[in-house]
Amino acid sequence: MATTMTMSEFKALVAKAIPAGRRVLGVSPPGCGKTEGTQQVVETELGRRMFPMSMPLVGPEYVAGYPFREGGRASHAPFGVLADALDCKEPACIVLDDLGMATEATVKAALRFVQCGDIGDRKLPAHVGLVALSNDVTNAAGVMGLM
């Protein structure tokens, strides 16, 4: 559900949602503080480790994991920041920054992770939150869309 809110309200939402195991998608004009505000909440207020990902710089295989076959079964092996977050034992948060500026294939690959919190058969631990941030398509900020 889309809701218009101030940056203070957005930060309060992130502060409540992450410890509750909810995922957040923040969309607003460029330069209003989504990334900085999220980092402040995650690291300073919640004291969590932040796993940032600049989505325009990653490909779909990074988000979905590299496919492999083991014992006659196909799966996906996440790597980099996502592998670290999936294996994290402490409270943390993944931040998918500038999601709308990623390629269409990367946005599609990220969709299930954003909605369901899993990559293949690996589920994001309950103590690792997820925040996806983007500008809106109307802001002329290189956003191609969020599906």
PDB file of N, CA and C in Angstrom, residues 7-112:
ATOM      1  N   MET A   7      10.013  12.520   5.859  1.00  0.00           N
ATOM      2  CA  MET A   7      11.212  11.723   6.110  1.00  0.00           C
ATOM      3  C   MET A   7      11.248  11.247   7.558  1.00  0.00           C
ATOM      4  N   SER A   8      10.812  12.064   8.492  1.00  0.00           N
ATOM      5  CA  SER A   8      10.762  11.646   9.900  1.00  0.00           C
ATOM      6  C   SER A   8       9.823  10.464  10.083  1.00  0.00           C
ATOM      7  N   GLU A   9       8.687  10.508   9.396  1.00  0.00           N
ATOM      8  CA  GLU A   9       7.737   9.392   9.471  1.00  0.00           C
ATOM      9  C   GLU A   9       8.316   8.140   8.816  1.00  0.00           C
ATOM     10  N   PHE A  10       9.038   8.323   7.697  1.00  0.00           N
ATOM     11  CA  PHE A  10       9.671   7.178   7.038  1.00  0.00           C
ATOM     12  C   PHE A  10      10.714   6.539   7.953  1.00  0.00           C
ATOM     13  N   LYS A  11      11.530   7.353   8.582  1.00  0.00           N
ATOM     14  CA  LYS A  11      12.546   6.821   9.499  1.00  0.00           C
ATOM     15  C   LYS A  11      11.899   6.082  10.669  1.00  0.00           C
ATOM     16  N   ALA A  12      10.794   6.609  11.180  1.00  0.00           N
ATOM     17  CA  ALA A  12      10.079   5.937  12.272  1.00  0.00           C
ATOM     18  C   ALA A  12       9.515   4.602  11.796  1.00  0.00           C
ATOM     19  N   LEU A  13       9.013   4.575  10.549  1.00  0.00           N
ATOM     20  CA  LEU A  13       8.505   3.329   9.979  1.00  0.00           C
ATOM     21  C   LEU A  13       9.617   2.290   9.877  1.00  0.00           C
ATOM     22  N   VAL A  14      10.775   2.689   9.357  1.00  0.00           N
ATOM     23  CA  VAL A  14      11.911   1.774   9.242  1.00  0.00           C
ATOM     24  C   VAL A  14      12.322   1.274  10.628  1.00  0.00           C
ATOM     25  N   ALA A  15      12.361   2.169  11.601  1.00  0.00           N
ATOM     26  CA  ALA A  15      12.760   1.801  12.972  1.00  0.00           C
ATOM     27  C   ALA A  15      11.811   0.771  13.586  1.00  0.00           C
ATOM     28  N   LYS A  16      10.529   0.808  13.215  1.00  0.00           N
ATOM     29  CA  LYS A  16       9.556  -0.166  13.724  1.00  0.00           C
ATOM     30  C   LYS A  16       9.537  -1.440  12.878  1.00  0.00           C
ATOM     31  N   ALA A  17       9.626  -1.278  11.565  1.00  0.00           N
ATOM     32  CA  ALA A  17       9.456  -2.410  10.652  1.00  0.00           C
ATOM     33  C   ALA A  17      10.613  -3.405  10.714  1.00  0.00           C
ATOM     34  N   ILE A  18      11.826  -2.923  10.756  1.00  0.00           N
ATOM     35  CA  ILE A  18      12.986  -3.827  10.698  1.00  0.00           C
ATOM     36  C   ILE A  18      13.027  -4.785  11.894  1.00  0.00           C
ATOM     37  N   PRO A  19      12.918  -4.300  13.131  1.00  0.00           N
ATOM     38  CA  PRO A  19      12.914  -5.248  14.257  1.00  0.00           C
ATOM     39  C   PRO A  19      11.712  -6.203  14.230  1.00  0.00           C
ATOM     40  N   ALA A  20      10.625  -5.800  13.574  1.00  0.00           N
ATOM     41  CA  ALA A  20       9.427  -6.642  13.492  1.00  0.00           C
ATOM     42  C   ALA A  20       9.505  -7.648  12.348  1.00  0.00           C
ATOM     43  N   GLY A  21      10.616  -7.646  11.609  1.00  0.00           N
ATOM     44  CA  GLY A  21      10.777  -8.600  10.519  1.00  0.00           C
ATOM     45  C   GLY A  21      10.041  -8.232   9.247  1.00  0.00           C
ATOM     46  N   ARG A  22       9.651  -6.977   9.105  1.00  0.00           N
ATOM     47  CA  ARG A  22       8.945  -6.506   7.907  1.00  0.00           C
ATOM     48  C   ARG A  22       9.959  -5.966   6.898  1.00  0.00           C
ATOM     49  N   ARG A  23       9.614  -6.018   5.622  1.00  0.00           N
ATOM     50  CA  ARG A  23      10.438  -5.434   4.568  1.00  0.00           C
ATOM     51  C   ARG A  23       9.819  -4.101   4.162  1.00  0.00           C
ATOM     52  N   VAL A  24      10.663  -3.139   3.774  1.00  0.00           N
ATOM     53  CA  VAL A  24      10.204  -1.791   3.470  1.00  0.00           C
ATOM     54  C   VAL A  24      10.660  -1.403   2.065  1.00  0.00           C
ATOM     55  N   LEU A  25       9.773  -0.787   1.300  1.00  0.00           N
ATOM     56  CA  LEU A  25      10.108  -0.190   0.010  1.00  0.00           C
ATOM     57  C   LEU A  25       9.826   1.300   0.118  1.00  0.00           C
ATOM     58  N   GLY A  26      10.878   2.118   0.005  1.00  0.00           N
ATOM     59  CA  GLY A  26      10.736   3.569   0.069  1.00  0.00           C
ATOM     60  C   GLY A  26      10.971   4.179  -1.300  1.00  0.00           C
ATOM     61  N   VAL A  27      10.002   4.946  -1.790  1.00  0.00           N
ATOM     62  CA  VAL A  27      10.096   5.600  -3.096  1.00  0.00           C
ATOM     63  C   VAL A  27       9.814   7.084  -2.897  1.00  0.00           C
ATOM     64  N   SER A  28      10.742   7.918  -3.387  1.00  0.00           N
ATOM     65  CA  SER A  28      10.566   9.369  -3.269  1.00  0.00           C
ATOM     66  C   SER A  28      11.491  10.077  -4.251  1.00  0.00           C
ATOM     67  N   PRO A  29      11.380  11.400  -4.354  1.00  0.00           N
ATOM     68  CA  PRO A  29      12.275  12.148  -5.239  1.00  0.00           C
ATOM     69  C   PRO A  29      13.740  12.007  -4.793  1.00  0.00           C
ATOM     70  N   PRO A  30      14.674  12.196  -5.736  1.00  0.00           N
ATOM     71  CA  PRO A  30      16.092  12.108  -5.381  1.00  0.00           C
ATOM     72  C   PRO A  30      16.498  13.230  -4.424  1.00  0.00           C
ATOM     73  N   GLY A  31      17.451  12.900  -3.559  1.00  0.00           N
ATOM     74  CA  GLY A  31      18.032  13.913  -2.689  1.00  0.00           C
ATOM     75  C   GLY A  31      17.269  14.250  -1.436  1.00  0.00           C
ATOM     76  N   CYS A  32      16.214  13.498  -1.117  1.00  0.00           N
ATOM     77  CA  CYS A  32      15.443  13.853   0.089  1.00  0.00           C
ATOM     78  C   CYS A  32      15.919  13.091   1.328  1.00  0.00           C
ATOM     79  N   GLY A  33      16.894  12.197   1.175  1.00  0.00           N
ATOM     80  CA  GLY A  33      17.502  11.580   2.348  1.00  0.00           C
ATOM     81  C   GLY A  33      17.121  10.143   2.634  1.00  0.00           C
ATOM     82  N   LYS A  34      16.591   9.415   1.651  1.00  0.00           N
ATOM     83  CA  LYS A  34      16.189   8.013   1.885  1.00  0.00           C
ATOM     84  C   LYS A  34      17.365   7.164   2.358  1.00  0.00           C
ATOM     85  N   THR A  35      18.463   7.240   1.630  1.00  0.00           N
ATOM     86  CA  THR A  35      19.624   6.403   1.945  1.00  0.00           C
ATOM     87  C   THR A  35      20.249   6.806   3.272  1.00  0.00           C
ATOM     88  N   GLU A  36      20.505   8.090   3.439  1.00  0.00           N
ATOM     89  CA  GLU A  36      21.122   8.587   4.668  1.00  0.00           C
ATOM     90  C   GLU A  36      20.230   8.327   5.881  1.00  0.00           C
ATOM     91  N   GLY A  37      18.930   8.570   5.719  1.00  0.00           N
ATOM     92  CA  GLY A  37      17.996   8.332   6.819  1.00  0.00           C
ATOM     93  C   GLY A  37      17.918   6.864   7.199  1.00  0.00           C
ATOM     94  N   THR A  38      17.908   5.996   6.184  1.00  0.00           N
ATOM     95  CA  THR A  38      17.876   4.554   6.448  1.00  0.00           C
ATOM     96  C   THR A  38      19.145   4.107   7.166  1.00  0.00           C
ATOM     97  N   GLN A  39      20.289   4.597   6.700  1.00  0.00           N
ATOM     98  CA  GLN A  39      21.560   4.243   7.345  1.00  0.00           C
ATOM     99  C   GLN A  39      21.581   4.705   8.798  1.00  0.00           C
ATOM    100  N   GLN A  40      21.099   5.923   9.048  1.00  0.00           N
ATOM    101  CA  GLN A  40      21.058   6.440  10.411  1.00  0.00           C
ATOM    102  C   GLN A  40      20.203   5.554  11.315  1.00  0.00           C
ATOM    103  N   VAL A  41      19.040   5.165  10.829  1.00  0.00           N
ATOM    104  CA  VAL A  41      18.153   4.322  11.630  1.00  0.00           C
ATOM    105  C   VAL A  41      18.779   2.951  11.871  1.00  0.00           C
ATOM    106  N   VAL A  42      19.252   2.317  10.793  1.00  0.00           N
ATOM    107  CA  VAL A  42      19.771   0.951  10.897  1.00  0.00           C
ATOM    108  C   VAL A  42      20.998   0.896  11.806  1.00  0.00           C
ATOM    109  N   GLU A  43      21.981   1.748  11.549  1.00  0.00           N
ATOM    110  CA  GLU A  43      23.248   1.659  12.285  1.00  0.00           C
ATOM    111  C   GLU A  43      23.212   2.364  13.640  1.00  0.00           C
ATOM    112  N   THR A  44      22.640   3.557  13.692  1.00  0.00           N
ATOM    113  CA  THR A  44      22.697   4.345  14.926  1.00  0.00           C
ATOM    114  C   THR A  44      21.555   4.016  15.883  1.00  0.00           C
ATOM    115  N   GLU A  45      20.323   4.098  15.381  1.00  0.00           N
ATOM    116  CA  GLU A  45      19.182   3.874  16.277  1.00  0.00           C
ATOM    117  C   GLU A  45      18.999   2.401  16.626  1.00  0.00           C
ATOM    118  N   LEU A  46      19.112   1.523  15.620  1.00  0.00           N
ATOM    119  CA  LEU A  46      18.887   0.095  15.873  1.00  0.00           C
ATOM    120  C   LEU A  46      20.170  -0.659  16.213  1.00  0.00           C
ATOM    121  N   GLY A  47      21.321  -0.066  15.947  1.00  0.00           N
ATOM    122  CA  GLY A  47      22.598  -0.710  16.240  1.00  0.00           C
ATOM    123  C   GLY A  47      22.848  -1.971  15.421  1.00  0.00           C
ATOM    124  N   ARG A  48      22.315  -1.991  14.209  1.00  0.00           N
ATOM    125  CA  ARG A  48      22.458  -3.162  13.344  1.00  0.00           C
ATOM    126  C   ARG A  48      23.550  -2.946  12.308  1.00  0.00           C
ATOM    127  N   ARG A  49      24.119  -4.041  11.881  1.00  0.00           N
ATOM    128  CA  ARG A  49      25.058  -4.001  10.759  1.00  0.00           C
ATOM    129  C   ARG A  49      24.249  -3.761   9.485  1.00  0.00           C
ATOM    130  N   MET A  50      24.778  -2.910   8.592  1.00  0.00           N
ATOM    131  CA  MET A  50      24.080  -2.627   7.344  1.00  0.00           C
ATOM    132  C   MET A  50      24.850  -3.247   6.185  1.00  0.00           C
ATOM    133  N   PHE A  51      24.107  -3.957   5.326  1.00  0.00           N
ATOM    134  CA  PHE A  51      24.656  -4.541   4.108  1.00  0.00           C
ATOM    135  C   PHE A  51      24.112  -3.726   2.932  1.00  0.00           C
ATOM    136  N   PRO A  52      24.850  -2.705   2.473  1.00  0.00           N
ATOM    137  CA  PRO A  52      24.330  -1.885   1.379  1.00  0.00           C
ATOM    138  C   PRO A  52      24.637  -2.487   0.007  1.00  0.00           C
ATOM    139  N   MET A  53      23.690  -2.335  -0.900  1.00  0.00           N
ATOM    140  CA  MET A  53      23.885  -2.762  -2.288  1.00  0.00           C
ATOM    141  C   MET A  53      23.431  -1.626  -3.194  1.00  0.00           C
ATOM    142  N   SER A  54      24.310  -1.175  -4.069  1.00  0.00           N
ATOM    143  CA  SER A  54      23.958  -0.161  -5.060  1.00  0.00           C
ATOM    144  C   SER A  54      23.419  -0.910  -6.273  1.00  0.00           C
ATOM    145  N   MET A  55      22.127  -0.983  -6.398  1.00  0.00           N
ATOM    146  CA  MET A  55      21.482  -1.855  -7.381  1.00  0.00           C
ATOM    147  C   MET A  55      21.817  -1.560  -8.843  1.00  0.00           C
ATOM    148  N   PRO A  56      22.072  -0.312  -9.251  1.00  0.00           N
ATOM    149  CA  PRO A  56      22.447  -0.107 -10.655  1.00  0.00           C
ATOM    150  C   PRO A  56      23.794  -0.749 -11.013  1.00  0.00           C
ATOM    151  N   LEU A  57      24.578  -1.111 -10.006  1.00  0.00           N
ATOM    152  CA  LEU A  57      25.906  -1.659 -10.253  1.00  0.00           C
ATOM    153  C   LEU A  57      25.963  -3.181 -10.205  1.00  0.00           C
ATOM    154  N   VAL A  58      24.844  -3.838  -9.956  1.00  0.00           N
ATOM    155  CA  VAL A  58      24.846  -5.305  -9.890  1.00  0.00           C
ATOM    156  C   VAL A  58      23.954  -5.894 -10.975  1.00  0.00           C
ATOM    157  N   GLY A  59      24.271  -7.099 -11.375  1.00  0.00           N
ATOM    158  CA  GLY A  59      23.477  -7.792 -12.378  1.00  0.00           C
ATOM    159  C   GLY A  59      22.480  -8.731 -11.730  1.00  0.00           C
ATOM    160  N   PRO A  60      21.586  -9.289 -12.517  1.00  0.00           N
ATOM    161  CA  PRO A  60      20.548 -10.165 -11.979  1.00  0.00           C
ATOM    162  C   PRO A  60      21.107 -11.412 -11.301  1.00  0.00           C
ATOM    163  N   GLU A  61      22.228 -11.933 -11.787  1.00  0.00           N
ATOM    164  CA  GLU A  61      22.807 -13.135 -11.176  1.00  0.00           C
ATOM    165  C   GLU A  61      23.316 -12.851  -9.764  1.00  0.00           C
ATOM    166  N   TYR A  62      23.694 -11.603  -9.490  1.00  0.00           N
ATOM    167  CA  TYR A  62      24.149 -11.243  -8.148  1.00  0.00           C
ATOM    168  C   TYR A  62      22.979 -11.302  -7.172  1.00  0.00           C
ATOM    169  N   VAL A  63      21.822 -10.846  -7.626  1.00  0.00           N
ATOM    170  CA  VAL A  63      20.631 -10.813  -6.763  1.00  0.00           C
ATOM    171  C   VAL A  63      20.016 -12.202  -6.609  1.00  0.00           C
ATOM    172  N   ALA A  64      19.916 -12.937  -7.699  1.00  0.00           N
ATOM    173  CA  ALA A  64      19.255 -14.244  -7.671  1.00  0.00           C
ATOM    174  C   ALA A  64      20.186 -15.370  -7.234  1.00  0.00           C
ATOM    175  N   GLY A  65      21.476 -15.120  -7.212  1.00  0.00           N
ATOM    176  CA  GLY A  65      22.436 -16.176  -6.892  1.00  0.00           C
ATOM    177  C   GLY A  65      22.834 -16.923  -8.154  1.00  0.00           C
ATOM    178  N   TYR A  66      24.001 -17.505  -8.115  1.00  0.00           N
ATOM    179  CA  TYR A  66      24.504 -18.234  -9.278  1.00  0.00           C
ATOM    180  C   TYR A  66      23.899 -19.634  -9.285  1.00  0.00           C
ATOM    181  N   PRO A  67      23.270 -20.042 -10.383  1.00  0.00           N
ATOM    182  CA  PRO A  67      22.629 -21.365 -10.409  1.00  0.00           C
ATOM    183  C   PRO A  67      23.655 -22.498 -10.396  1.00  0.00           C
ATOM    184  N   PHE A  68      23.314 -23.557  -9.689  1.00  0.00           N
ATOM    185  CA  PHE A  68      24.152 -24.756  -9.674  1.00  0.00           C
ATOM    186  C   PHE A  68      23.257 -25.971  -9.450  1.00  0.00           C
ATOM    187  N   ARG A  69      23.839 -27.120  -9.681  1.00  0.00           N
ATOM    188  CA  ARG A  69      23.097 -28.367  -9.502  1.00  0.00           C
ATOM    189  C   ARG A  69      23.851 -29.232  -8.505  1.00  0.00           C
ATOM    190  N   GLU A  70      23.102 -29.766  -7.562  1.00  0.00           N
ATOM    191  CA  GLU A  70      23.714 -30.613  -6.544  1.00  0.00           C
ATOM    192  C   GLU A  70      22.764 -31.759  -6.235  1.00  0.00           C
ATOM    193  N   GLY A  71      23.247 -32.976  -6.383  1.00  0.00           N
ATOM    194  CA  GLY A  71      22.425 -34.143  -6.087  1.00  0.00           C
ATOM    195  C   GLY A  71      21.169 -34.208  -6.936  1.00  0.00           C
ATOM    196  N   GLY A  72      21.247 -33.772  -8.185  1.00  0.00           N
ATOM    197  CA  GLY A  72      20.097 -33.825  -9.074  1.00  0.00           C
ATOM    198  C   GLY A  72      19.088 -32.718  -8.858  1.00  0.00           C
ATOM    199  N   ARG A  73      19.433 -31.750  -8.023  1.00  0.00           N
ATOM    200  CA  ARG A  73      18.515 -30.657  -7.712  1.00  0.00           C
ATOM    201  C   ARG A  73      19.160 -29.317  -8.040  1.00  0.00           C
ATOM    202  N   ALA A  74      18.416 -28.453  -8.699  1.00  0.00           N
ATOM    203  CA  ALA A  74      18.920 -27.119  -9.023  1.00  0.00           C
ATOM    204  C   ALA A  74      18.690 -26.181  -7.845  1.00  0.00           C
ATOM    205  N   SER A  75      19.646 -25.281  -7.645  1.00  0.00           N
ATOM    206  CA  SER A  75      19.523 -24.284  -6.595  1.00  0.00           C
ATOM    207  C   SER A  75      20.273 -23.028  -7.031  1.00  0.00           C
ATOM    208  N   HIS A  76      20.369 -22.071  -6.147  1.00  0.00           N
ATOM    209  CA  HIS A  76      21.095 -20.836  -6.423  1.00  0.00           C
ATOM    210  C   HIS A  76      22.037 -20.540  -5.269  1.00  0.00           C
ATOM    211  N   ALA A  77      23.259 -20.191  -5.605  1.00  0.00           N
ATOM    212  CA  ALA A  77      24.264 -19.861  -4.602  1.00  0.00           C
ATOM    213  C   ALA A  77      24.459 -18.351  -4.561  1.00  0.00           C
ATOM    214  N   PRO A  78      23.955 -17.690  -3.523  1.00  0.00           N
ATOM    215  CA  PRO A  78      24.194 -16.254  -3.400  1.00  0.00           C
ATOM    216  C   PRO A  78      25.655 -15.993  -3.042  1.00  0.00           C
ATOM    217  N   PHE A  79      26.138 -14.819  -3.406  1.00  0.00           N
ATOM    218  CA  PHE A  79      27.527 -14.479  -3.070  1.00  0.00           C
ATOM    219  C   PHE A  79      27.607 -13.014  -2.697  1.00  0.00           C
ATOM    220  N   GLY A  80      28.783 -12.595  -2.278  1.00  0.00           N
ATOM    221  CA  GLY A  80      28.985 -11.203  -1.893  1.00  0.00           C
ATOM    222  C   GLY A  80      28.153 -10.806  -0.691  1.00  0.00           C
ATOM    223  N   VAL A  81      27.635  -9.588  -0.753  1.00  0.00           N
ATOM    224  CA  VAL A  81      26.857  -9.015   0.347  1.00  0.00           C
ATOM    225  C   VAL A  81      25.652  -9.877   0.695  1.00  0.00           C
ATOM    226  N   LEU A  82      24.980 -10.423  -0.316  1.00  0.00           N
ATOM    227  CA  LEU A  82      23.798 -11.245  -0.037  1.00  0.00           C
ATOM    228  C   LEU A  82      24.157 -12.524   0.698  1.00  0.00           C
ATOM    229  N   ALA A  83      25.247 -13.168   0.315  1.00  0.00           N
ATOM    230  CA  ALA A  83      25.679 -14.365   1.036  1.00  0.00           C
ATOM    231  C   ALA A  83      26.014 -14.016   2.484  1.00  0.00           C
ATOM    232  N   ASP A  84      26.702 -12.882   2.681  1.00  0.00           N
ATOM    233  CA  ASP A  84      27.038 -12.445   4.039  1.00  0.00           C
ATOM    234  C   ASP A  84      25.772 -12.202   4.862  1.00  0.00           C
ATOM    235  N   ALA A  85      24.775 -11.554   4.253  1.00  0.00           N
ATOM    236  CA  ALA A  85      23.530 -11.265   4.977  1.00  0.00           C
ATOM    237  C   ALA A  85      22.750 -12.541   5.295  1.00  0.00           C
ATOM    238  N   LEU A  86      22.696 -13.471   4.348  1.00  0.00           N
ATOM    239  CA  LEU A  86      21.975 -14.732   4.577  1.00  0.00           C
ATOM    240  C   LEU A  86      22.645 -15.574   5.655  1.00  0.00           C
ATOM    241  N   ASP A  87      23.965 -15.421   5.820  1.00  0.00           N
ATOM    242  CA  ASP A  87      24.713 -16.175   6.823  1.00  0.00           C
ATOM    243  C   ASP A  87      24.895 -15.411   8.135  1.00  0.00           C
ATOM    244  N   CYS A  88      24.446 -14.162   8.186  1.00  0.00           N
ATOM    245  CA  CYS A  88      24.672 -13.296   9.338  1.00  0.00           C
ATOM    246  C   CYS A  88      23.975 -13.845  10.589  1.00  0.00           C
ATOM    247  N   LYS A  89      24.688 -13.833  11.704  1.00  0.00           N
ATOM    248  CA  LYS A  89      24.139 -14.335  12.970  1.00  0.00           C
ATOM    249  C   LYS A  89      23.689 -13.218  13.904  1.00  0.00           C
ATOM    250  N   GLU A  90      23.971 -11.978  13.528  1.00  0.00           N
ATOM    251  CA  GLU A  90      23.622 -10.828  14.368  1.00  0.00           C
ATOM    252  C   GLU A  90      22.527 -10.005  13.695  1.00  0.00           C
ATOM    253  N   PRO A  91      21.822  -9.156  14.442  1.00  0.00           N
ATOM    254  CA  PRO A  91      20.826  -8.286  13.825  1.00  0.00           C
ATOM    255  C   PRO A  91      21.472  -7.400  12.761  1.00  0.00           C
ATOM    256  N   ALA A  92      20.871  -7.347  11.596  1.00  0.00           N
ATOM    257  CA  ALA A  92      21.437  -6.602  10.469  1.00  0.00           C
ATOM    258  C   ALA A  92      20.307  -6.165   9.547  1.00  0.00           C
ATOM    259  N   CYS A  93      20.687  -5.484   8.465  1.00  0.00           N
ATOM    260  CA  CYS A  93      19.705  -5.038   7.481  1.00  0.00           C
ATOM    261  C   CYS A  93      20.374  -4.905   6.117  1.00  0.00           C
ATOM    262  N   ILE A  94      19.752  -5.466   5.088  1.00  0.00           N
ATOM    263  CA  ILE A  94      20.193  -5.282   3.712  1.00  0.00           C
ATOM    264  C   ILE A  94      19.477  -4.054   3.173  1.00  0.00           C
ATOM    265  N   VAL A  95      20.213  -3.184   2.509  1.00  0.00           N
ATOM    266  CA  VAL A  95      19.603  -2.005   1.892  1.00  0.00           C
ATOM    267  C   VAL A  95      19.886  -2.060   0.397  1.00  0.00           C
ATOM    268  N   LEU A  96      18.827  -2.242  -0.378  1.00  0.00           N
ATOM    269  CA  LEU A  96      18.918  -2.261  -1.837  1.00  0.00           C
ATOM    270  C   LEU A  96      18.680  -0.830  -2.312  1.00  0.00           C
ATOM    271  N   ASP A  97      19.757  -0.105  -2.564  1.00  0.00           N
ATOM    272  CA  ASP A  97      19.663   1.314  -2.880  1.00  0.00           C
ATOM    273  C   ASP A  97      19.503   1.546  -4.378  1.00  0.00           C
ATOM    274  N   ASP A  98      18.693   2.520  -4.730  1.00  0.00           N
ATOM    275  CA  ASP A  98      18.434   2.892  -6.131  1.00  0.00           C
ATOM    276  C   ASP A  98      17.928   1.717  -6.963  1.00  0.00           C
ATOM    277  N   LEU A  99      17.018   0.964  -6.404  1.00  0.00           N
ATOM    278  CA  LEU A  99      16.480  -0.225  -7.073  1.00  0.00           C
ATOM    279  C   LEU A  99      15.902   0.101  -8.449  1.00  0.00           C
ATOM    280  N   GLY A 100      15.192   1.201  -8.577  1.00  0.00           N
ATOM    281  CA  GLY A 100      14.569   1.560  -9.845  1.00  0.00           C
ATOM    282  C   GLY A 100      15.543   1.936 -10.941  1.00  0.00           C
ATOM    283  N   MET A 101      16.797   2.196 -10.579  1.00  0.00           N
ATOM    284  CA  MET A 101      17.818   2.525 -11.575  1.00  0.00           C
ATOM    285  C   MET A 101      18.534   1.280 -12.085  1.00  0.00           C
ATOM    286  N   ALA A 102      18.244   0.142 -11.502  1.00  0.00           N
ATOM    287  CA  ALA A 102      18.853  -1.112 -11.953  1.00  0.00           C
ATOM    288  C   ALA A 102      18.250  -1.510 -13.291  1.00  0.00           C
ATOM    289  N   THR A 103      18.909  -2.434 -13.982  1.00  0.00           N
ATOM    290  CA  THR A 103      18.348  -2.927 -15.242  1.00  0.00           C
ATOM    291  C   THR A 103      17.046  -3.655 -14.959  1.00  0.00           C
ATOM    292  N   GLU A 104      16.236  -3.774 -15.985  1.00  0.00           N
ATOM    293  CA  GLU A 104      14.958  -4.480 -15.832  1.00  0.00           C
ATOM    294  C   GLU A 104      15.179  -5.902 -15.328  1.00  0.00           C
ATOM    295  N   ALA A 105      16.203  -6.581 -15.845  1.00  0.00           N
ATOM    296  CA  ALA A 105      16.490  -7.958 -15.422  1.00  0.00           C
ATOM    297  C   ALA A 105      16.865  -8.015 -13.943  1.00  0.00           C
ATOM    298  N   THR A 106      17.632  -7.023 -13.470  1.00  0.00           N
ATOM    299  CA  THR A 106      18.027  -6.999 -12.058  1.00  0.00           C
ATOM    300  C   THR A 106      16.824  -6.716 -11.168  1.00  0.00           C
ATOM    301  N   VAL A 107      15.961  -5.793 -11.582  1.00  0.00           N
ATOM    302  CA  VAL A 107      14.748  -5.503 -10.805  1.00  0.00           C
ATOM    303  C   VAL A 107      13.878  -6.757 -10.711  1.00  0.00           C
ATOM    304  N   LYS A 108      13.725  -7.469 -11.828  1.00  0.00           N
ATOM    305  CA  LYS A 108      12.936  -8.702 -11.810  1.00  0.00           C
ATOM    306  C   LYS A 108      13.556  -9.734 -10.876  1.00  0.00           C
ATOM    307  N   ALA A 109      14.880  -9.859 -10.909  1.00  0.00           N
ATOM    308  CA  ALA A 109      15.552 -10.817 -10.034  1.00  0.00           C
ATOM    309  C   ALA A 109      15.381 -10.442  -8.569  1.00  0.00           C
ATOM    310  N   ALA A 110      15.330  -9.140  -8.292  1.00  0.00           N
ATOM    311  CA  ALA A 110      15.203  -8.674  -6.909  1.00  0.00           C
ATOM    312  C   ALA A 110      13.779  -8.774  -6.382  1.00  0.00           C
ATOM    313  N   LEU A 111      12.807  -8.867  -7.284  1.00  0.00           N
ATOM    314  CA  LEU A 111      11.407  -8.817  -6.877  1.00  0.00           C
ATOM    315  C   LEU A 111      11.037  -9.875  -5.841  1.00  0.00           C
ATOM    316  N   ARG A 112      11.376 -11.122  -6.090  1.00  0.00           N
ATOM    317  CA  ARG A 112      11.033 -12.173  -5.121  1.00  0.00           C
ATOM    318  C   ARG A 112      11.753 -11.960  -3.789  1.00  0.00           C
TER     319      ARG A 112
END
